[in-house]
CSV table of C-alpha atoms and ligand atoms in Angstrom, one decimal:
chain,number,residue,atom,x,y,z
A,1,UNK,CA,27.1,-46.5,18.7
A,2,UNK,CA,24.6,-49.2,19.5
A,3,UNK,CA,25.5,-48.9,23.2
A,4,UNK,CA,24.6,-45.2,23.4
A,5,UNK,CA,21.4,-45.8,21.5
A,6,UNK,CA,20.4,-48.5,24.0
A,7,UNK,CA,21.3,-46.4,27.0
A,8,UNK,CA,19.1,-43.5,25.9
A,9,UNK,CA,16.1,-45.6,24.7
A,10,UNK,CA,13.5,-44.9,27.4
A,11,UNK,CA,9.9,-45.7,26.9
A,12,UNK,CA,7.3,-42.9,27.3
A,13,UNK,CA,4.7,-43.5,29.9
A,14,UNK,CA,1.3,-44.4,28.4
A,15,UNK,CA,2.6,-45.0,24.9
A,16,UNK,CA,2.2,-48.8,25.0
A,17,UNK,CA,-1.4,-48.4,26.3
A,18,UNK,CA,-2.2,-45.9,23.5
A,19,UNK,CA,-0.4,-48.0,20.8
A,20,UNK,CA,-2.5,-51.1,21.6
A,21,UNK,CA,-5.8,-49.3,21.2
A,22,UNK,CA,-7.9,-49.9,18.1
A,23,UNK,CA,-7.3,-47.2,15.4
A,24,UNK,CA,-10.9,-46.1,15.6
A,25,UNK,CA,-10.3,-45.0,19.2
A,26,UNK,CA,-6.9,-43.5,18.5
A,27,UNK,CA,-7.9,-41.1,15.7
A,28,UNK,CA,-9.5,-38.7,18.2
A,29,UNK,CA,-6.1,-38.0,19.6
A,30,UNK,CA,-5.1,-36.5,16.3
A,31,UNK,CA,-8.0,-34.1,16.0
A,32,UNK,CA,-8.1,-30.5,17.3
A,33,UNK,CA,-11.0,-27.9,17.0
A,34,UNK,CA,-12.9,-30.5,14.9
A,35,UNK,CA,-10.2,-30.7,12.3
A,36,UNK,CA,-7.6,-33.3,11.6
A,37,UNK,CA,-4.4,-32.1,13.1
A,38,UNK,CA,-1.9,-34.9,12.6
A,39,UNK,CA,-2.0,-37.1,9.5
A,40,UNK,CA,-1.0,-40.6,10.7
A,41,UNK,CA,-3.2,-43.3,9.3
A,42,UNK,CA,-5.4,-43.6,6.1
A,43,UNK,CA,-8.3,-44.5,8.4
A,44,UNK,CA,-8.5,-40.9,9.5
A,45,UNK,CA,-10.2,-39.8,6.2
A,46,UNK,CA,-13.9,-39.9,5.4
A,47,UNK,CA,-15.6,-39.3,2.1
A,48,UNK,CA,-16.5,-35.6,2.7
A,49,UNK,CA,-12.9,-34.9,3.7
A,50,UNK,CA,-11.6,-36.7,0.6
A,51,UNK,CA,-14.0,-35.0,-1.8
A,52,UNK,CA,-13.2,-31.6,-0.2
A,53,UNK,CA,-9.4,-32.2,-0.4
A,54,UNK,CA,-9.6,-33.2,-4.1
A,55,UNK,CA,-11.5,-30.0,-4.9
A,56,UNK,CA,-9.1,-27.9,-2.9
A,57,UNK,CA,-6.2,-29.5,-4.8
A,58,UNK,CA,-8.0,-28.6,-8.1
A,59,UNK,CA,-8.4,-25.0,-6.9
A,60,UNK,CA,-4.8,-24.7,-5.9
A,61,UNK,CA,-3.8,-26.1,-9.2
A,62,UNK,CA,-6.0,-23.6,-11.1
A,63,UNK,CA,-4.7,-20.7,-9.1
A,64,UNK,CA,-1.1,-21.7,-9.6
A,65,UNK,CA,-1.6,-21.4,-13.4
A,66,UNK,CA,-1.2,-17.6,-13.2
A,67,UNK,CA,1.5,-15.3,-11.7
A,68,UNK,CA,-1.2,-13.5,-9.7
A,69,UNK,CA,-2.7,-16.8,-8.4
A,70,UNK,CA,0.8,-18.1,-7.4
A,71,UNK,CA,1.5,-14.9,-5.6
A,72,UNK,CA,-1.8,-15.2,-3.7
A,73,UNK,CA,-0.9,-18.8,-2.7
A,74,UNK,CA,2.6,-17.8,-1.6
A,75,UNK,CA,1.1,-15.1,0.7
A,76,UNK,CA,-1.0,-17.6,2.6
A,77,UNK,CA,1.6,-19.1,4.9
A,78,UNK,CA,4.8,-17.1,4.7
A,79,UNK,CA,4.9,-16.9,8.5
A,80,UNK,CA,5.0,-20.7,8.9
A,81,UNK,CA,8.0,-23.1,8.9
A,82,UNK,CA,8.1,-26.8,8.1
A,83,UNK,CA,10.7,-29.4,8.9
A,84,UNK,CA,11.1,-32.4,6.5
A,85,UNK,CA,12.6,-35.3,8.5
A,86,UNK,CA,13.2,-37.9,5.9
A,87,UNK,CA,15.5,-40.7,7.2
A,88,UNK,CA,14.5,-43.2,4.6
A,89,UNK,CA,15.2,-42.7,0.9
A,90,UNK,CA,12.6,-40.6,-0.9
A,91,UNK,CA,12.5,-38.6,-4.1
A,92,UNK,CA,8.8,-37.8,-4.9
A,93,UNK,CA,7.4,-37.6,-1.4
A,94,UNK,CA,10.2,-35.3,-0.3
A,95,UNK,CA,10.1,-33.1,-3.3
A,96,UNK,CA,6.4,-32.9,-3.6
A,97,UNK,CA,6.0,-32.0,0.1
A,98,UNK,CA,8.8,-29.5,-0.1
A,99,UNK,CA,7.3,-27.8,-3.2
A,100,UNK,CA,3.8,-28.0,-1.7
A,101,UNK,CA,5.2,-26.0,1.2
A,102,UNK,CA,6.9,-23.5,-1.1
A,103,UNK,CA,3.7,-23.0,-3.1
A,104,UNK,CA,2.0,-21.8,0.1
A,105,UNK,CA,4.9,-19.7,1.1
A,106,UNK,CA,6.2,-21.8,4.0
A,107,UNK,CA,10.0,-22.0,4.5
A,108,UNK,CA,11.4,-25.5,4.9
A,109,UNK,CA,14.4,-27.1,6.5
A,110,UNK,CA,15.4,-30.8,6.2
A,111,UNK,CA,17.2,-33.7,7.7
A,112,UNK,CA,17.7,-36.5,5.3
A,113,UNK,CA,19.6,-39.1,7.3
A,114,UNK,CA,20.3,-39.9,10.9
A,115,UNK,CA,24.1,-39.7,10.3
A,116,UNK,CA,24.0,-35.8,10.3
A,117,UNK,CA,21.7,-35.4,13.2
A,118,UNK,CA,22.3,-35.7,16.9
A,119,UNK,CA,20.9,-39.2,16.8
A,120,UNK,CA,24.5,-40.3,16.2
A,121,UNK,CA,25.2,-38.9,19.7
A,122,UNK,CA,22.6,-41.2,21.1
A,123,UNK,CA,19.6,-38.9,21.0
A,124,UNK,CA,16.3,-40.8,20.6
A,125,UNK,CA,14.3,-40.1,17.4
A,126,UNK,CA,11.5,-38.8,19.7
A,127,UNK,CA,13.7,-36.2,21.3
A,128,UNK,CA,15.0,-35.2,17.9
A,129,UNK,CA,11.5,-34.6,16.7
A,130,UNK,CA,10.7,-32.7,19.9
A,131,UNK,CA,13.6,-30.4,19.1
A,132,UNK,CA,12.2,-29.7,15.6
A,133,UNK,CA,8.9,-28.7,17.3
A,134,UNK,CA,10.9,-26.0,19.1
A,135,UNK,CA,11.8,-24.4,15.7
A,136,UNK,CA,9.1,-25.1,13.2
A,137,UNK,CA,5.3,-25.2,12.9
A,138,UNK,CA,4.9,-28.5,11.0
A,139,UNK,CA,6.9,-31.7,10.9
A,140,UNK,CA,6.7,-34.0,7.9
A,141,UNK,CA,8.4,-37.4,8.6
A,142,UNK,CA,9.5,-40.5,6.7
A,143,UNK,CA,11.0,-43.3,8.8
A,144,UNK,CA,11.8,-47.0,8.2
A,145,UNK,CA,10.0,-48.0,11.4
A,146,UNK,CA,6.3,-48.8,11.4
A,147,UNK,CA,4.4,-46.6,13.8
A,148,UNK,CA,7.1,-43.9,13.9
A,149,UNK,CA,4.9,-41.0,12.9
A,150,UNK,CA,2.2,-42.1,15.2
A,151,UNK,CA,4.6,-42.2,18.2
A,152,UNK,CA,6.1,-38.8,17.5
A,153,UNK,CA,2.7,-37.2,17.1
A,154,UNK,CA,1.6,-38.8,20.3
A,155,UNK,CA,4.8,-37.7,22.1
A,156,UNK,CA,4.4,-34.1,20.9
A,157,UNK,CA,0.8,-34.0,21.9
A,158,UNK,CA,1.9,-34.7,25.5
A,159,UNK,CA,4.2,-31.6,25.5
A,160,UNK,CA,3.3,-28.0,25.9
A,161,UNK,CA,4.5,-27.2,22.4
A,162,UNK,CA,2.9,-29.6,19.9
A,163,UNK,CA,3.0,-29.1,16.2
A,164,UNK,CA,1.2,-31.1,13.5
A,165,UNK,CA,3.0,-34.3,12.2
A,166,UNK,CA,2.4,-35.5,8.7
A,167,UNK,CA,3.3,-39.2,8.0
A,168,UNK,CA,5.3,-39.3,4.8
A,169,UNK,CA,5.7,-43.1,5.1
A,170,UNK,CA,6.2,-45.2,8.2
A,171,UNK,CA,8.1,-48.4,7.3
A,172,UNK,CA,6.1,-51.1,5.6
A,173,UNK,CA,3.0,-49.9,7.5
A,174,UNK,CA,1.3,-46.8,6.2
A,175,UNK,CA,1.7,-44.0,3.7
A,176,UNK,CA,-1.5,-42.0,4.1
A,177,UNK,CA,-0.6,-39.0,1.9
A,178,UNK,CA,0.3,-41.3,-0.9
A,179,UNK,CA,-3.2,-42.8,-0.6
A,180,UNK,CA,-4.6,-39.3,-0.8
A,181,UNK,CA,-2.7,-38.6,-4.0
A,182,UNK,CA,-3.7,-42.0,-5.4
A,183,UNK,CA,-7.4,-41.2,-4.8
A,184,UNK,CA,-7.0,-37.8,-6.3
A,185,UNK,CA,-5.4,-39.3,-9.4
A,186,UNK,CA,-8.1,-42.0,-9.7
A,187,UNK,CA,-10.9,-39.5,-9.3
A,188,UNK,CA,-9.3,-37.3,-12.1
A,189,UNK,CA,-8.6,-40.2,-14.4
A,190,UNK,CA,-12.3,-41.4,-14.0
A,191,UNK,CA,-13.7,-37.8,-14.1
A,192,UNK,CA,-15.7,-38.4,-17.2
A,193,UNK,CA,-16.9,-41.9,-16.2
A,194,UNK,CA,-18.4,-41.2,-12.8
A,195,UNK,CA,-15.3,-41.1,-10.6
A,196,UNK,CA,-14.0,-43.9,-8.4
A,197,UNK,CA,-17.4,-45.2,-7.3
A,198,UNK,CA,-18.3,-48.6,-8.8
A,199,UNK,CA,-14.8,-49.3,-10.2
A,200,UNK,CA,-12.7,-52.4,-10.0
A,201,UNK,CA,-9.1,-52.0,-9.1
A,202,UNK,CA,-6.2,-54.4,-9.3
A,203,UNK,CA,-3.2,-53.9,-7.0
A,204,UNK,CA,-0.2,-55.8,-8.2
A,205,UNK,CA,3.2,-56.8,-6.8
A,206,UNK,CA,4.6,-56.7,-3.3
A,207,UNK,CA,1.3,-56.3,-1.4
A,208,UNK,CA,2.8,-57.6,1.8
A,209,UNK,CA,5.4,-55.0,2.4
A,210,UNK,CA,4.1,-52.2,0.2
A,211,UNK,CA,2.7,-49.4,2.4
A,212,UNK,CA,1.0,-47.6,-0.5
A,213,UNK,CA,-1.4,-50.5,-1.3
A,214,UNK,CA,-2.1,-50.9,2.4
A,215,UNK,CA,-3.1,-47.3,2.9
A,216,UNK,CA,-5.0,-47.1,-0.4
A,217,UNK,CA,-7.0,-50.2,0.6
A,218,UNK,CA,-8.2,-48.5,3.8
A,219,UNK,CA,-9.5,-45.6,1.8
A,220,UNK,CA,-11.7,-47.8,-0.3
A,221,UNK,CA,-14.3,-47.9,2.5
A,222,UNK,CA,-15.3,-44.4,1.4
A,223,UNK,CA,-16.3,-45.3,-2.1
A,224,UNK,CA,-19.5,-47.1,-3.3
A,225,UNK,CA,-19.4,-50.5,-4.9
A,226,UNK,CA,-15.6,-50.6,-5.3
A,227,UNK,CA,-14.1,-54.0,-5.9
A,228,UNK,CA,-10.4,-54.9,-5.4
A,229,UNK,CA,-8.3,-57.6,-6.9
A,230,UNK,CA,-5.0,-58.4,-5.2
A,231,UNK,CA,-2.5,-59.8,-7.6
A,232,UNK,CA,0.7,-61.1,-6.0
A,233,UNK,CA,2.9,-64.1,-5.7
A,234,UNK,CA,2.3,-66.3,-2.7
A,235,UNK,CA,5.2,-64.8,-0.8
A,236,UNK,CA,3.9,-61.2,-1.2
A,237,UNK,CA,0.2,-61.7,-0.6
A,238,UNK,CA,-1.7,-58.9,1.2
A,239,UNK,CA,-1.6,-59.3,4.9
A,240,UNK,CA,-4.6,-60.5,6.9
A,241,UNK,CA,-5.2,-57.2,8.8
A,242,UNK,CA,-6.1,-55.5,5.6
A,243,UNK,CA,-8.3,-58.4,4.4
A,244,UNK,CA,-10.1,-58.3,7.8
A,245,UNK,CA,-10.7,-54.6,7.4
A,246,UNK,CA,-12.2,-55.1,3.9
A,247,UNK,CA,-14.5,-57.9,5.2
A,248,UNK,CA,-15.6,-55.7,8.1
A,249,UNK,CA,-16.5,-52.9,5.7
A,250,UNK,CA,-18.0,-55.3,3.1
A,251,UNK,CA,-15.6,-54.3,0.4
A,252,UNK,CA,-15.5,-57.3,-2.1
A,253,UNK,CA,-12.0,-58.5,-3.0
A,254,UNK,CA,-10.3,-61.4,-4.8
A,255,UNK,CA,-6.8,-62.7,-4.7
A,256,UNK,CA,-5.0,-64.2,-7.7
A,257,UNK,CA,-1.6,-65.1,-9.0
A,258,UNK,CA,-2.9,-65.0,-12.6
A,259,UNK,CA,-2.4,-61.3,-13.6
A,260,UNK,CA,-3.3,-61.7,-17.2
A,261,UNK,CA,-6.7,-63.3,-16.4
A,262,UNK,CA,-8.0,-60.2,-14.6
A,263,UNK,CA,-6.5,-57.6,-17.0
A,264,UNK,CA,-9.6,-57.2,-19.2
A,265,UNK,CA,-12.0,-56.7,-16.3
A,266,UNK,CA,-10.4,-54.0,-14.2
A,267,UNK,CA,-10.8,-50.2,-14.5
A,268,UNK,CA,-7.4,-49.5,-12.9
A,269,UNK,CA,-4.1,-51.3,-12.4
A,270,UNK,CA,-2.0,-50.2,-9.5
A,271,UNK,CA,1.5,-51.6,-10.0
A,272,UNK,CA,4.1,-51.8,-7.2
A,273,UNK,CA,7.8,-52.5,-6.8
A,274,UNK,CA,9.2,-55.4,-4.8
A,275,UNK,CA,10.2,-53.8,-1.4
A,276,UNK,CA,13.4,-55.7,-0.9
A,277,UNK,CA,14.8,-53.1,1.4
A,278,UNK,CA,12.7,-54.8,4.1
A,279,UNK,CA,14.3,-58.3,3.5
A,280,UNK,CA,16.7,-59.6,6.1
A,281,UNK,CA,19.3,-59.7,3.3
A,282,UNK,CA,18.2,-57.3,0.5
A,283,UNK,CA,21.0,-58.5,-1.9
A,284,UNK,CA,19.8,-62.1,-1.9
A,285,UNK,CA,16.1,-61.0,-2.6
A,286,UNK,CA,16.6,-60.6,-6.3
A,287,UNK,CA,13.7,-62.6,-7.9
A,288,UNK,CA,11.8,-60.2,-10.2
A,289,UNK,CA,8.5,-62.2,-10.7
A,290,UNK,CA,8.1,-61.4,-14.4
A,291,UNK,CA,4.5,-62.8,-14.5
A,292,UNK,CA,3.6,-59.7,-12.3
A,293,UNK,CA,5.0,-57.2,-14.8
A,294,UNK,CA,3.0,-55.0,-17.2
A,295,UNK,CA,4.2,-55.5,-20.7
A,296,UNK,CA,3.5,-53.8,-24.0
A,297,UNK,CA,1.4,-56.8,-25.3
A,298,UNK,CA,-1.0,-56.2,-22.4
A,299,UNK,CA,-2.0,-52.8,-23.7
A,300,UNK,CA,-4.4,-54.5,-26.2
A,301,UNK,CA,-5.9,-56.6,-23.4
A,302,UNK,CA,-6.7,-53.9,-20.8
A,303,UNK,CA,-9.8,-51.8,-21.2
A,304,UNK,CA,-9.6,-48.5,-23.2
A,305,UNK,CA,-10.3,-46.5,-20.1
A,306,UNK,CA,-8.1,-48.5,-17.7
A,307,UNK,CA,-5.8,-46.2,-15.7
A,308,UNK,CA,-2.3,-47.5,-15.0
A,309,UNK,CA,-0.9,-46.2,-11.7
A,310,UNK,CA,2.4,-46.8,-9.8
A,311,UNK,CA,3.5,-44.9,-6.7
A,312,UNK,CA,7.1,-45.0,-8.3
A,313,UNK,CA,10.0,-45.6,-8.2
A,314,UNK,CA,9.6,-48.2,-10.9
A,315,UNK,CA,12.2,-50.8,-11.7
A,316,UNK,CA,11.2,-53.4,-14.3
A,317,UNK,CA,7.5,-54.0,-13.5
A,318,UNK,CA,6.2,-51.6,-16.1
A,319,UNK,CA,7.8,-51.6,-19.6
A,320,UNK,CA,9.0,-48.0,-20.2
A,321,UNK,CA,7.4,-48.1,-23.7
A,322,UNK,CA,4.0,-48.1,-21.9
A,323,UNK,CA,4.7,-44.5,-20.7
A,324,UNK,CA,3.6,-43.2,-24.1
A,325,UNK,CA,0.2,-44.8,-23.8
A,326,UNK,CA,-2.5,-42.3,-22.7
A,327,UNK,CA,-3.6,-44.8,-20.0
A,328,UNK,CA,-0.3,-44.6,-18.3
A,329,UNK,CA,-1.2,-42.3,-15.4
A,330,UNK,CA,1.8,-42.6,-13.2
A,331,UNK,CA,3.6,-39.4,-14.3
A,332,UNK,CA,0.4,-37.4,-13.8
A,333,UNK,CA,0.0,-39.3,-10.5
A,334,UNK,CA,3.3,-37.9,-9.2
A,335,UNK,CA,2.3,-34.4,-10.0
A,336,UNK,CA,-1.0,-34.9,-8.3
A,337,UNK,CA,1.1,-35.6,-5.2
A,338,UNK,CA,2.3,-32.0,-5.0
A,339,UNK,CA,-1.2,-30.5,-5.4
A,340,UNK,CA,-2.9,-32.8,-2.9
A,341,UNK,CA,-0.1,-32.2,-0.4
A,342,UNK,CA,-0.4,-28.4,-0.8
A,343,UNK,CA,-4.2,-28.9,-0.3
A,344,UNK,CA,-3.5,-30.9,2.9
A,345,UNK,CA,-1.1,-28.3,4.3
A,346,UNK,CA,-3.5,-25.4,3.6
A,347,UNK,CA,-6.2,-27.4,5.4
A,348,UNK,CA,-3.9,-28.1,8.4
A,349,UNK,CA,-3.3,-24.4,8.8
A,350,UNK,CA,-6.9,-23.4,8.1
A,351,UNK,CA,-6.2,-21.3,5.0
A,352,UNK,CA,-8.3,-23.6,2.8
A,353,UNK,CA,-11.3,-21.3,3.0
A,354,UNK,CA,-9.4,-18.4,1.6
A,355,UNK,CA,-8.3,-20.6,-1.4
A,356,UNK,CA,-11.8,-21.8,-2.1
A,357,UNK,CA,-13.2,-18.2,-1.7
A,358,UNK,CA,-10.7,-17.0,-4.3
A,359,UNK,CA,-12.4,-19.1,-7.0
A,360,UNK,CA,-16.0,-18.8,-6.0
B,401,LIG,C1,6.6,-45.5,-2.3
B,401,LIG,C2,7.0,-45.6,-0.9
B,401,LIG,O1,8.0,-45.0,-0.5
B,401,LIG,O2,6.4,-46.4,-0.2
B,401,LIG,N1,7.1,-44.4,-3.0
B,401,LIG,C3,6.6,-43.2,-2.9
B,401,LIG,O3,6.4,-42.7,-1.8
B,401,LIG,N2,6.2,-42.6,-4.0
B,401,LIG,C4,6.7,-46.8,-3.1
B,401,LIG,C5,8.0,-47.5,-3.2
B,401,LIG,O4,9.0,-47.0,-2.7
B,401,LIG,O5,8.0,-48.5,-3.8
């Protein structure tokens, strides 16, 4: 199998040059008619876009409360088809994207592993994606390789039949739509206390290989006076590229291994799982780092308004008894994922104005 794969791996002309450009220069490639076309990196979003998307998600949510509203939403994009190409495990991202499509009337098809696609015959993932573009109007992808969504969007943009690509997670690198739903959740949780501006947020766990905390960190540049605290064991510290980004944008951050010491001072705690699927031998990477877990005795230490988030799936890092506490926001957070993704898809196809008009 390896042999076939090797034989067919040909590099696209111009890709290396594009790939090595700074992100600020690359984002233009993913814009059409003054609108974001492909969703690849969290750095693509600015504050007006984020605020607009959150209010769009609120509007979709409100409309979906009634049968008439749901029917209106379903009639927005029944002529569009989406492909979910998820070749890395996923529950929430897959289901929330699929249901977001269905809310807006899109039909969906899916590939959930390379073993059932022509990649086993030696087809490159880029050719496979190009094939999807022949049949559908939107590609949503999740892939174990960093930069995969970027490359496929770039490849499609060179063809005469490009379709938008949404990055549903590209290896340990980026998860921009998760960052959108995290922002939406934080803004909602802090709705009565001035939103996300001015808040202090702890990110805890495997910050080195966790793509959610990386993408969310990028988005902090859009908020006023936000402070970050990175809480991780030495082996899973946040990588330098993100710290350089924060310094460049003058976003204050601290790093600590003492989780309990910062609990009373933060407005949100964003927990993460150890990403041992990226270890060279996942079965030997079994250390659980209990000092980075959230336990029931911590509930009396954190602030009364502190929001507890987790992109999920959870293992042992949040005690399940915490689920009953009103500050546990992670189940609300996963529902936010479906609404913000519906908002994003409506924006991509330009039917967002119709949704907003419905409620004005
Ligand atoms: C996250 C992911 O896949 O990066 N999950 C998700 O999309 N909700 C986090 C994780 O797997 O730990």
